[in-house]
């Protein structure tokens, strides 16, 4: 059984001063202790570097995981402005987003750097949430599977064992646009991703791997997305910024997981 994972991606939002009210609000809106339902739904937030320490402190008691939004693949050296996995580990971070399309698009992230970062994270025991997904142009040209396969194989070829690697399928055209993929469109690509993992890493790895959907997931569409057999959770941007919206999504995930 794959435990559902709802992961909020805060992107470049929030300050430390806002965090106590956020976590208090989430806990009030939820009306259940996440610690008691961990076998059904896990919750995570990917936060900016400056928020990580405070977020870890506040989220820890609720069994909410905290992830960074990027990392370097090397341990240390002359890389001004970069943060290594060892540095994340140093403050207790145990998960990291890798290869988000915004990083691929605006910061020159490549299949190679995404693969190197994913491999390094796994070797450190830090859970990589590695993102793949096609642009609108690529979808229109019927290249969705080819693009997703290329991005995925770059990663799978680099790692020996998938460990607790999590894949996030995020069609670029659905991110921040209010136009989510339909549950059927998302399921098709998720099934394809699982098939590629099966071919490359075997049946057990494919059955165990969690594949999250991201791109305008919100309280209104999350339940239907999560009822699809190969959708194991969500990577949620905009709707993760407000505790009431995100609490609704967690509750929906819990109902689906029952
Ligand atoms: P969105 O972002 O939910 O705001 O579309 C998702 C993401 O970029 O991870």
PDB file of C-alpha atoms and ligand atoms in Angstrom:
ATOM      1  CA  UNK A   1       0.000   0.000   0.000  1.00  0.00           C
ATOM      2  CA  UNK A   2       1.356   3.392  -0.980  1.00  0.00           C
ATOM      3  CA  UNK A   3       0.587   6.018   1.639  1.00  0.00           C
ATOM      4  CA  UNK A   4      -0.849   9.148   0.043  1.00  0.00           C
ATOM      5  CA  UNK A   5       1.399  12.193   0.232  1.00  0.00           C
ATOM      6  CA  UNK A   6       0.169  15.759   0.087  1.00  0.00           C
ATOM      7  CA  UNK A   7       3.145  18.009  -0.476  1.00  0.00           C
ATOM      8  CA  UNK A   8       2.810  21.776  -0.412  1.00  0.00           C
ATOM      9  CA  UNK A   9       5.283  23.733  -2.498  1.00  0.00           C
ATOM     10  CA  UNK A  10       5.471  27.210  -1.040  1.00  0.00           C
ATOM     11  CA  UNK A  11       7.886  28.402  -3.731  1.00  0.00           C
ATOM     12  CA  UNK A  12       9.286  31.909  -2.925  1.00  0.00           C
ATOM     13  CA  UNK A  13       6.625  32.759  -0.355  1.00  0.00           C
ATOM     14  CA  UNK A  14       6.291  33.245   3.416  1.00  0.00           C
ATOM     15  CA  UNK A  15       8.484  34.621   6.172  1.00  0.00           C
ATOM     16  CA  UNK A  16       9.439  33.086   9.492  1.00  0.00           C
ATOM     17  CA  UNK A  17       7.042  35.483  11.226  1.00  0.00           C
ATOM     18  CA  UNK A  18       4.118  33.959   9.298  1.00  0.00           C
ATOM     19  CA  UNK A  19       4.852  30.340  10.147  1.00  0.00           C
ATOM     20  CA  UNK A  20       3.382  29.984  13.651  1.00  0.00           C
ATOM     21  CA  UNK A  21      -0.023  31.240  12.485  1.00  0.00           C
ATOM     22  CA  UNK A  22       0.137  28.980   9.428  1.00  0.00           C
ATOM     23  CA  UNK A  23       0.765  25.767  11.363  1.00  0.00           C
ATOM     24  CA  UNK A  24      -1.690  26.727  14.114  1.00  0.00           C
ATOM     25  CA  UNK A  25      -4.329  27.466  11.459  1.00  0.00           C
ATOM     26  CA  UNK A  26      -3.689  24.191   9.693  1.00  0.00           C
ATOM     27  CA  UNK A  27      -4.036  22.230  12.872  1.00  0.00           C
ATOM     28  CA  UNK A  28      -7.285  24.026  13.822  1.00  0.00           C
ATOM     29  CA  UNK A  29      -8.799  23.532  10.377  1.00  0.00           C
ATOM     30  CA  UNK A  30      -7.827  19.878  10.291  1.00  0.00           C
ATOM     31  CA  UNK A  31      -9.467  18.957  13.587  1.00  0.00           C
ATOM     32  CA  UNK A  32      -7.486  15.697  13.608  1.00  0.00           C
ATOM     33  CA  UNK A  33      -3.950  14.882  14.602  1.00  0.00           C
ATOM     34  CA  UNK A  34      -1.913  13.984  11.536  1.00  0.00           C
ATOM     35  CA  UNK A  35       0.223  11.748  13.710  1.00  0.00           C
ATOM     36  CA  UNK A  36      -2.822   9.490  14.160  1.00  0.00           C
ATOM     37  CA  UNK A  37      -3.416   9.036  10.412  1.00  0.00           C
ATOM     38  CA  UNK A  38       0.153   8.667   9.169  1.00  0.00           C
ATOM     39  CA  UNK A  39      -0.582   5.237   7.746  1.00  0.00           C
ATOM     40  CA  UNK A  40      -3.088   6.882   5.362  1.00  0.00           C
ATOM     41  CA  UNK A  41      -1.821  10.336   4.522  1.00  0.00           C
ATOM     42  CA  UNK A  42       1.510  12.077   4.936  1.00  0.00           C
ATOM     43  CA  UNK A  43       1.920  15.836   4.728  1.00  0.00           C
ATOM     44  CA  UNK A  44       4.998  17.784   3.672  1.00  0.00           C
ATOM     45  CA  UNK A  45       5.886  21.381   2.888  1.00  0.00           C
ATOM     46  CA  UNK A  46       8.741  22.453   0.644  1.00  0.00           C
ATOM     47  CA  UNK A  47       9.985  25.746   2.058  1.00  0.00           C
ATOM     48  CA  UNK A  48      12.598  28.360   1.180  1.00  0.00           C
ATOM     49  CA  UNK A  49      15.992  27.851   2.820  1.00  0.00           C
ATOM     50  CA  UNK A  50      15.473  30.703   5.289  1.00  0.00           C
ATOM     51  CA  UNK A  51      12.288  29.054   6.615  1.00  0.00           C
ATOM     52  CA  UNK A  52      13.552  25.511   6.993  1.00  0.00           C
ATOM     53  CA  UNK A  53      14.714  25.592  10.576  1.00  0.00           C
ATOM     54  CA  UNK A  54      11.614  27.281  11.959  1.00  0.00           C
ATOM     55  CA  UNK A  55       9.338  25.110   9.813  1.00  0.00           C
ATOM     56  CA  UNK A  56      11.046  21.960  11.129  1.00  0.00           C
ATOM     57  CA  UNK A  57      10.468  23.111  14.714  1.00  0.00           C
ATOM     58  CA  UNK A  58       6.806  23.933  14.165  1.00  0.00           C
ATOM     59  CA  UNK A  59       5.918  21.015  11.874  1.00  0.00           C
ATOM     60  CA  UNK A  60       7.755  18.295  13.782  1.00  0.00           C
ATOM     61  CA  UNK A  61       5.178  17.821  16.568  1.00  0.00           C
ATOM     62  CA  UNK A  62       2.449  17.355  13.911  1.00  0.00           C
ATOM     63  CA  UNK A  63       4.531  14.768  12.026  1.00  0.00           C
ATOM     64  CA  UNK A  64       4.588  17.082   9.019  1.00  0.00           C
ATOM     65  CA  UNK A  65       7.709  16.726   6.921  1.00  0.00           C
ATOM     66  CA  UNK A  66       9.716  19.676   5.660  1.00  0.00           C
ATOM     67  CA  UNK A  67      11.633  19.688   2.393  1.00  0.00           C
ATOM     68  CA  UNK A  68      14.012  22.110   0.718  1.00  0.00           C
ATOM     69  CA  UNK A  69      13.177  23.286  -2.807  1.00  0.00           C
ATOM     70  CA  UNK A  70      16.601  22.644  -4.317  1.00  0.00           C
ATOM     71  CA  UNK A  71      20.099  21.441  -3.451  1.00  0.00           C
ATOM     72  CA  UNK A  72      23.540  21.033  -4.986  1.00  0.00           C
ATOM     73  CA  UNK A  73      24.808  17.566  -5.866  1.00  0.00           C
ATOM     74  CA  UNK A  74      28.315  18.162  -4.509  1.00  0.00           C
ATOM     75  CA  UNK A  75      29.253  18.098  -0.855  1.00  0.00           C
ATOM     76  CA  UNK A  76      31.128  21.399  -0.630  1.00  0.00           C
ATOM     77  CA  UNK A  77      33.343  23.746  -2.588  1.00  0.00           C
ATOM     78  CA  UNK A  78      33.533  26.990  -4.490  1.00  0.00           C
ATOM     79  CA  UNK A  79      29.859  27.268  -5.493  1.00  0.00           C
ATOM     80  CA  UNK A  80      28.749  30.654  -4.217  1.00  0.00           C
ATOM     81  CA  UNK A  81      25.081  30.783  -3.320  1.00  0.00           C
ATOM     82  CA  UNK A  82      24.526  27.036  -3.373  1.00  0.00           C
ATOM     83  CA  UNK A  83      23.365  24.721  -0.571  1.00  0.00           C
ATOM     84  CA  UNK A  84      24.602  21.145  -0.254  1.00  0.00           C
ATOM     85  CA  UNK A  85      22.678  18.103   0.911  1.00  0.00           C
ATOM     86  CA  UNK A  86      25.055  17.856   3.868  1.00  0.00           C
ATOM     87  CA  UNK A  87      24.013  21.371   4.893  1.00  0.00           C
ATOM     88  CA  UNK A  88      20.349  20.398   4.688  1.00  0.00           C
ATOM     89  CA  UNK A  89      21.053  17.296   6.723  1.00  0.00           C
ATOM     90  CA  UNK A  90      22.911  19.439   9.248  1.00  0.00           C
ATOM     91  CA  UNK A  91      19.660  21.207  10.204  1.00  0.00           C
ATOM     92  CA  UNK A  92      17.508  18.086  10.027  1.00  0.00           C
ATOM     93  CA  UNK A  93      15.966  18.357   6.558  1.00  0.00           C
ATOM     94  CA  UNK A  94      15.163  14.911   5.164  1.00  0.00           C
ATOM     95  CA  UNK A  95      13.521  15.666   1.817  1.00  0.00           C
ATOM     96  CA  UNK A  96      14.164  17.893  -1.177  1.00  0.00           C
ATOM     97  CA  UNK A  97      12.344  18.947  -4.348  1.00  0.00           C
ATOM     98  CA  UNK A  98      14.494  18.414  -7.401  1.00  0.00           C
ATOM     99  CA  UNK A  99      14.072  19.635 -10.969  1.00  0.00           C
ATOM    100  CA  UNK A 100      10.877  21.622 -10.548  1.00  0.00           C
ATOM    101  CA  UNK A 101       9.906  22.988 -13.970  1.00  0.00           C
ATOM    102  CA  UNK A 102      10.458  26.547 -12.729  1.00  0.00           C
ATOM    103  CA  UNK A 103      14.070  25.610 -12.044  1.00  0.00           C
ATOM    104  CA  UNK A 104      14.387  23.855 -15.396  1.00  0.00           C
ATOM    105  CA  UNK A 105      12.817  26.845 -17.150  1.00  0.00           C
ATOM    106  CA  UNK A 106      14.425  29.812 -15.377  1.00  0.00           C
ATOM    107  CA  UNK A 107      17.635  28.471 -13.832  1.00  0.00           C
ATOM    108  CA  UNK A 108      19.099  26.160 -16.426  1.00  0.00           C
ATOM    109  CA  UNK A 109      18.373  22.921 -14.584  1.00  0.00           C
ATOM    110  CA  UNK A 110      19.002  20.024 -16.994  1.00  0.00           C
ATOM    111  CA  UNK A 111      18.165  16.310 -17.054  1.00  0.00           C
ATOM    112  CA  UNK A 112      21.811  15.775 -16.046  1.00  0.00           C
ATOM    113  CA  UNK A 113      21.777  18.094 -13.042  1.00  0.00           C
ATOM    114  CA  UNK A 114      18.408  16.701 -11.947  1.00  0.00           C
ATOM    115  CA  UNK A 115      19.819  13.175 -12.160  1.00  0.00           C
ATOM    116  CA  UNK A 116      22.980  14.130 -10.239  1.00  0.00           C
ATOM    117  CA  UNK A 117      20.971  15.821  -7.493  1.00  0.00           C
ATOM    118  CA  UNK A 118      18.557  12.898  -7.185  1.00  0.00           C
ATOM    119  CA  UNK A 119      21.418  10.415  -6.964  1.00  0.00           C
ATOM    120  CA  UNK A 120      23.221  12.503  -4.345  1.00  0.00           C
ATOM    121  CA  UNK A 121      20.060  12.898  -2.251  1.00  0.00           C
ATOM    122  CA  UNK A 122      19.376   9.157  -2.257  1.00  0.00           C
ATOM    123  CA  UNK A 123      22.955   8.433  -1.249  1.00  0.00           C
ATOM    124  CA  UNK A 124      22.538  10.808   1.720  1.00  0.00           C
ATOM    125  CA  UNK A 125      19.249   9.281   2.850  1.00  0.00           C
ATOM    126  CA  UNK A 126      17.336  12.428   1.887  1.00  0.00           C
ATOM    127  CA  UNK A 127      14.062  11.768   0.049  1.00  0.00           C
ATOM    128  CA  UNK A 128      14.136  13.296  -3.428  1.00  0.00           C
ATOM    129  CA  UNK A 129      10.846  14.497  -4.895  1.00  0.00           C
ATOM    130  CA  UNK A 130      11.946  14.716  -8.486  1.00  0.00           C
ATOM    131  CA  UNK A 131       9.731  16.572 -10.940  1.00  0.00           C
ATOM    132  CA  UNK A 132       8.995  15.750 -14.561  1.00  0.00           C
ATOM    133  CA  UNK A 133       6.449  17.123 -17.000  1.00  0.00           C
ATOM    134  CA  UNK A 134       5.862  18.411 -20.504  1.00  0.00           C
ATOM    135  CA  UNK A 135       5.179  21.919 -21.778  1.00  0.00           C
ATOM    136  CA  UNK A 136       2.005  22.848 -23.652  1.00  0.00           C
ATOM    137  CA  UNK A 137       3.891  22.825 -26.958  1.00  0.00           C
ATOM    138  CA  UNK A 138       5.198  19.359 -26.262  1.00  0.00           C
ATOM    139  CA  UNK A 139       1.730  18.089 -25.341  1.00  0.00           C
ATOM    140  CA  UNK A 140       0.215  19.594 -28.484  1.00  0.00           C
ATOM    141  CA  UNK A 141       2.914  17.891 -30.537  1.00  0.00           C
ATOM    142  CA  UNK A 142       2.035  14.551 -28.889  1.00  0.00           C
ATOM    143  CA  UNK A 143       5.407  14.420 -27.211  1.00  0.00           C
ATOM    144  CA  UNK A 144       4.202  14.048 -23.603  1.00  0.00           C
ATOM    145  CA  UNK A 145       5.362  10.452 -23.174  1.00  0.00           C
ATOM    146  CA  UNK A 146       8.645  11.012 -25.003  1.00  0.00           C
ATOM    147  CA  UNK A 147       9.507  14.024 -22.830  1.00  0.00           C
ATOM    148  CA  UNK A 148       8.482  12.421 -19.552  1.00  0.00           C
ATOM    149  CA  UNK A 149      10.351   9.230 -20.442  1.00  0.00           C
ATOM    150  CA  UNK A 150      13.517  11.177 -21.302  1.00  0.00           C
ATOM    151  CA  UNK A 151      13.377  13.132 -18.029  1.00  0.00           C
ATOM    152  CA  UNK A 152      12.624  10.016 -16.012  1.00  0.00           C
ATOM    153  CA  UNK A 153      15.233   7.771 -17.614  1.00  0.00           C
ATOM    154  CA  UNK A 154      17.938  10.374 -17.018  1.00  0.00           C
ATOM    155  CA  UNK A 155      17.168   9.958 -13.310  1.00  0.00           C
ATOM    156  CA  UNK A 156      16.610   6.200 -13.254  1.00  0.00           C
ATOM    157  CA  UNK A 157      19.809   5.567 -15.226  1.00  0.00           C
ATOM    158  CA  UNK A 158      21.783   7.530 -12.639  1.00  0.00           C
ATOM    159  CA  UNK A 159      20.491   5.811  -9.505  1.00  0.00           C
ATOM    160  CA  UNK A 160      21.195   2.197  -8.633  1.00  0.00           C
ATOM    161  CA  UNK A 161      18.178   1.713  -6.407  1.00  0.00           C
ATOM    162  CA  UNK A 162      15.132   3.968  -6.353  1.00  0.00           C
ATOM    163  CA  UNK A 163      15.031   3.866  -2.533  1.00  0.00           C
ATOM    164  CA  UNK A 164      12.321   6.253  -1.430  1.00  0.00           C
ATOM    165  CA  UNK A 165      12.497   8.341  -4.598  1.00  0.00           C
ATOM    166  CA  UNK A 166       9.208  10.134  -5.225  1.00  0.00           C
ATOM    167  CA  UNK A 167       8.313  11.334  -8.711  1.00  0.00           C
ATOM    168  CA  UNK A 168       6.101  14.376  -9.205  1.00  0.00           C
ATOM    169  CA  UNK A 169       4.370  14.607 -12.577  1.00  0.00           C
ATOM    170  CA  UNK A 170       3.727  18.278 -13.192  1.00  0.00           C
ATOM    171  CA  UNK A 171       2.542  19.239 -16.663  1.00  0.00           C
ATOM    172  CA  UNK A 172       4.061  22.696 -17.100  1.00  0.00           C
ATOM    173  CA  UNK A 173       0.873  24.016 -18.736  1.00  0.00           C
ATOM    174  CA  UNK A 174      -1.103  23.206 -15.591  1.00  0.00           C
ATOM    175  CA  UNK A 175       1.200  24.896 -13.073  1.00  0.00           C
ATOM    176  CA  UNK A 176      -0.227  28.088 -11.632  1.00  0.00           C
ATOM    177  CA  UNK A 177      -2.704  28.413 -14.493  1.00  0.00           C
ATOM    178  CA  UNK A 178      -5.895  27.248 -12.812  1.00  0.00           C
ATOM    179  CA  UNK A 179      -6.161  24.587 -15.543  1.00  0.00           C
ATOM    180  CA  UNK A 180      -5.404  21.277 -13.908  1.00  0.00           C
ATOM    181  CA  UNK A 181      -4.932  18.191 -16.044  1.00  0.00           C
ATOM    182  CA  UNK A 182      -8.117  16.130 -15.938  1.00  0.00           C
ATOM    183  CA  UNK A 183      -7.917  13.113 -13.675  1.00  0.00           C
ATOM    184  CA  UNK A 184      -7.905  10.889 -16.781  1.00  0.00           C
ATOM    185  CA  UNK A 185      -5.081  12.849 -18.441  1.00  0.00           C
ATOM    186  CA  UNK A 186      -3.036  12.718 -15.247  1.00  0.00           C
ATOM    187  CA  UNK A 187      -3.751   9.021 -14.667  1.00  0.00           C
ATOM    188  CA  UNK A 188      -2.576   8.164 -18.204  1.00  0.00           C
ATOM    189  CA  UNK A 189       0.803   9.782 -17.616  1.00  0.00           C
ATOM    190  CA  UNK A 190       1.125   8.354 -14.095  1.00  0.00           C
ATOM    191  CA  UNK A 191       0.471   4.851 -15.429  1.00  0.00           C
ATOM    192  CA  UNK A 192       3.074   5.473 -18.118  1.00  0.00           C
ATOM    193  CA  UNK A 193       5.617   6.627 -15.515  1.00  0.00           C
ATOM    194  CA  UNK A 194       4.978   3.508 -13.437  1.00  0.00           C
ATOM    195  CA  UNK A 195       5.443   1.371 -16.552  1.00  0.00           C
ATOM    196  CA  UNK A 196       8.806   3.020 -17.288  1.00  0.00           C
ATOM    197  CA  UNK A 197       9.892   2.441 -13.683  1.00  0.00           C
ATOM    198  CA  UNK A 198       8.753  -1.186 -14.000  1.00  0.00           C
ATOM    199  CA  UNK A 199      10.802  -1.739 -17.144  1.00  0.00           C
ATOM    200  CA  UNK A 200      13.875  -0.108 -15.704  1.00  0.00           C
ATOM    201  CA  UNK A 201      13.780  -1.051 -12.016  1.00  0.00           C
ATOM    202  CA  UNK A 202      11.425  -4.003 -11.762  1.00  0.00           C
ATOM    203  CA  UNK A 203       7.964  -4.747 -10.539  1.00  0.00           C
ATOM    204  CA  UNK A 204       8.495  -4.156  -6.837  1.00  0.00           C
ATOM    205  CA  UNK A 205      10.112  -0.768  -7.332  1.00  0.00           C
ATOM    206  CA  UNK A 206       7.254   0.267  -9.626  1.00  0.00           C
ATOM    207  CA  UNK A 207       4.623  -0.922  -7.173  1.00  0.00           C
ATOM    208  CA  UNK A 208       6.265   0.901  -4.265  1.00  0.00           C
ATOM    209  CA  UNK A 209       7.042   4.209  -5.942  1.00  0.00           C
ATOM    210  CA  UNK A 210       4.882   7.169  -5.084  1.00  0.00           C
ATOM    211  CA  UNK A 211       3.957   9.375  -8.028  1.00  0.00           C
ATOM    212  CA  UNK A 212       2.462  12.764  -7.176  1.00  0.00           C
ATOM    213  CA  UNK A 213       0.408  14.968  -9.474  1.00  0.00           C
ATOM    214  CA  UNK A 214       1.059  18.714  -9.533  1.00  0.00           C
ATOM    215  CA  UNK A 215      -0.471  21.585 -11.492  1.00  0.00           C
ATOM    216  CA  UNK A 216      -3.460  23.596 -10.205  1.00  0.00           C
ATOM    217  CA  UNK A 217      -4.478  20.892  -7.747  1.00  0.00           C
ATOM    218  CA  UNK A 218      -6.990  22.449  -5.343  1.00  0.00           C
ATOM    219  CA  UNK A 219      -9.675  21.550  -2.797  1.00  0.00           C
ATOM    220  CA  UNK A 220     -12.242  21.068  -5.591  1.00  0.00           C
ATOM    221  CA  UNK A 221     -10.299  18.635  -7.780  1.00  0.00           C
ATOM    222  CA  UNK A 222      -7.969  16.783  -5.420  1.00  0.00           C
ATOM    223  CA  UNK A 223     -10.368  13.983  -4.431  1.00  0.00           C
ATOM    224  CA  UNK A 224     -10.989  12.966  -8.017  1.00  0.00           C
ATOM    225  CA  UNK A 225      -7.288  13.067  -8.835  1.00  0.00           C
ATOM    226  CA  UNK A 226      -6.449  10.949  -5.805  1.00  0.00           C
ATOM    227  CA  UNK A 227      -8.977   8.251  -6.649  1.00  0.00           C
ATOM    228  CA  UNK A 228      -6.981   7.397  -9.775  1.00  0.00           C
ATOM    229  CA  UNK A 229      -5.045   4.174  -9.246  1.00  0.00           C
ATOM    230  CA  UNK A 230      -1.604   5.582 -10.064  1.00  0.00           C
ATOM    231  CA  UNK A 231      -1.926   8.996  -8.407  1.00  0.00           C
ATOM    232  CA  UNK A 232      -0.422   8.741  -4.940  1.00  0.00           C
ATOM    233  CA  UNK A 233      -0.646  12.325  -3.845  1.00  0.00           C
ATOM    234  CA  UNK A 234      -0.268  15.915  -4.890  1.00  0.00           C
ATOM    235  CA  UNK A 235       2.409  18.561  -5.193  1.00  0.00           C
ATOM    236  CA  UNK A 236       0.434  21.695  -4.503  1.00  0.00           C
ATOM    237  CA  UNK A 237       1.602  25.253  -5.086  1.00  0.00           C
ATOM    238  CA  UNK A 238      -0.985  28.030  -4.764  1.00  0.00           C
ATOM    239  CA  UNK A 239      -3.477  26.038  -2.701  1.00  0.00           C
ATOM    240  CA  UNK A 240      -0.819  25.132  -0.117  1.00  0.00           C
ATOM    241  CA  UNK A 241      -0.308  28.744   0.945  1.00  0.00           C
ATOM    242  CA  UNK A 242      -3.536  29.045   2.928  1.00  0.00           C
ATOM    243  CA  UNK A 243      -4.111  26.681   5.844  1.00  0.00           C
ATOM    244  CA  UNK A 244      -7.851  26.328   5.223  1.00  0.00           C
ATOM    245  CA  UNK A 245      -7.435  25.299   1.564  1.00  0.00           C
ATOM    246  CA  UNK A 246      -4.675  22.861   2.354  1.00  0.00           C
ATOM    247  CA  UNK A 247      -6.553  21.409   5.319  1.00  0.00           C
ATOM    248  CA  UNK A 248      -9.497  20.718   2.975  1.00  0.00           C
ATOM    249  CA  UNK A 249      -7.142  18.885   0.637  1.00  0.00           C
ATOM    250  CA  UNK A 250      -5.688  16.784   3.444  1.00  0.00           C
ATOM    251  CA  UNK A 251      -9.191  15.868   4.593  1.00  0.00           C
ATOM    252  CA  UNK A 252     -10.129  14.904   1.028  1.00  0.00           C
ATOM    253  CA  UNK A 253      -7.022  12.738   0.800  1.00  0.00           C
ATOM    254  CA  UNK A 254      -7.962  11.051   4.057  1.00  0.00           C
ATOM    255  CA  UNK A 255     -11.428  10.238   2.778  1.00  0.00           C
ATOM    256  CA  UNK A 256     -10.027   8.738  -0.412  1.00  0.00           C
ATOM    257  CA  UNK A 257      -7.486   6.733   1.569  1.00  0.00           C
ATOM    258  CA  UNK A 258     -10.164   5.135   3.750  1.00  0.00           C
TER     259      UNK A 258
HETATM  260  P1  LIG B   1       0.259  25.127  -8.531  1.00  0.00           P
HETATM  261  O1  LIG B   1       1.831  24.756  -8.473  1.00  0.00           O
HETATM  262  O2  LIG B   1      -0.435  24.153  -7.621  1.00  0.00           O
HETATM  263  O3  LIG B   1       0.189  26.530  -8.041  1.00  0.00           O
HETATM  264  O4  LIG B   1      -0.175  24.951  -9.960  1.00  0.00           O
HETATM  265  C1  LIG B   1       2.256  23.424  -8.413  1.00  0.00           C
HETATM  266  C2  LIG B   1       3.762  23.360  -8.415  1.00  0.00           C
HETATM  267  O5  LIG B   1       4.397  24.160  -9.124  1.00  0.00           O
HETATM  268  O6  LIG B   1       4.360  22.539  -7.716  1.00  0.00           O
END
